[in-house]
């Protein structure tokens, strides 16, 4: 006799084979080909992402159309600030690369070095970041992702109470004029597009209510109630605290890797590589996010 249909049966997603990336954080997903996956499989991948803070799928073959289709499962794709580095036919696909084609760089080189969360200087920072590896050097160019929920949870209760009410002043202009690589003055249009914003230092995840330490760095200009020196020292201290080895997953890239992390509860950074010896090409996509609280 057939079992009666139930709502829970209708909502049941395929069970994915996974393993944790680091302690209780992140998941590597096995046995899913993203370019040909069924709707149910993709829904299960999205669910795994929201549960784990980061996901990794290796051995993928994704052209720009497939990348946009996949990232759209997570929400509305977000455009990029420096449009000269996007694929001309695909404005949502941004290239990180040291490759030169017809005398021009096809992507931005050495972007994303220094602990941060993407678009922290926007009113609504991107919810997630996806990187797809097209060409990778045999050494260097690692991506490190820090579990800022674990970092927050590990703080003494009194310290958490002190930090809970603090707001952080983020500025894209400040970031672009002071960073280590690709420093530049913004055009009036770029300035108008990214006015300064205030975000909480401790961010609540809208899907699960968990709190994360969310200092970012680079874009921080100050903290109301503290002097600039105190504010920057506090951010430096918290970034150093939250990026200790026990909270960090270090990803060593292989061609075909898809790595995605949830910017609402992580920070990330990249490491350098020998760019005279090797070519690197990564495709990055973003998904729109909400106002942090
Ligand atoms: Fe980044």
Short mmCIF file of N, CA and C and ligand atoms in Angstrom, two decimals, residues 111-114 116-119 129 261 263 268-270 284 286, ligand 1:
data_model
loop_
_atom_site.label_atom_id
_atom_site.label_comp_id
_atom_site.label_asym_id
_atom_site.label_seq_id
_atom_site.Cartn_x
_atom_site.Cartn_y
_atom_site.Cartn_z
N UNK A 111 43.31 41.51 -5.86
CA UNK A 111 42.16 42.10 -5.16
C UNK A 111 41.84 41.19 -3.96
N UNK A 112 41.30 41.80 -2.92
CA UNK A 112 40.77 40.99 -1.82
C UNK A 112 41.81 40.48 -0.85
N UNK A 113 43.00 41.11 -0.83
CA UNK A 113 44.01 40.71 0.15
C UNK A 113 43.85 41.60 1.38
N UNK A 114 43.67 41.00 2.53
CA UNK A 114 43.33 41.73 3.78
C UNK A 114 41.95 41.28 4.22
N UNK A 116 38.28 40.97 5.26
CA UNK A 116 37.14 41.86 5.00
C UNK A 116 35.89 41.04 4.71
N UNK A 117 34.76 41.74 4.59
CA UNK A 117 33.57 41.14 3.99
C UNK A 117 33.22 41.99 2.77
N UNK A 118 32.73 41.35 1.71
CA UNK A 118 32.51 42.07 0.46
C UNK A 118 31.38 43.09 0.58
N UNK A 119 31.64 44.28 0.01
CA UNK A 119 30.63 45.34 -0.02
C UNK A 119 30.26 45.82 1.38
N UNK A 129 29.32 35.44 -1.68
CA UNK A 129 30.32 35.57 -2.72
C UNK A 129 30.62 34.17 -3.23
N UNK A 261 30.84 31.62 0.11
CA UNK A 261 30.71 31.86 1.55
C UNK A 261 29.64 32.91 1.80
N UNK A 263 28.53 36.08 3.51
CA UNK A 263 29.18 37.29 4.04
C UNK A 263 28.54 37.81 5.32
N UNK A 268 36.86 37.12 4.95
CA UNK A 268 37.76 36.34 4.09
C UNK A 268 38.94 37.20 3.65
N UNK A 269 39.97 36.51 3.16
CA UNK A 269 41.12 37.19 2.58
C UNK A 269 41.76 36.26 1.55
N UNK A 270 42.60 36.84 0.71
CA UNK A 270 43.36 36.04 -0.24
C UNK A 270 44.84 36.13 0.09
N UNK A 284 34.21 35.67 -10.27
CA UNK A 284 33.52 35.97 -9.01
C UNK A 284 32.10 36.45 -9.29
N UNK A 286 28.34 37.69 -7.16
CA UNK A 286 27.77 38.14 -5.89
C UNK A 286 26.25 38.00 -5.94
FE1 LIG B 1 36.40 39.89 -1.02
#
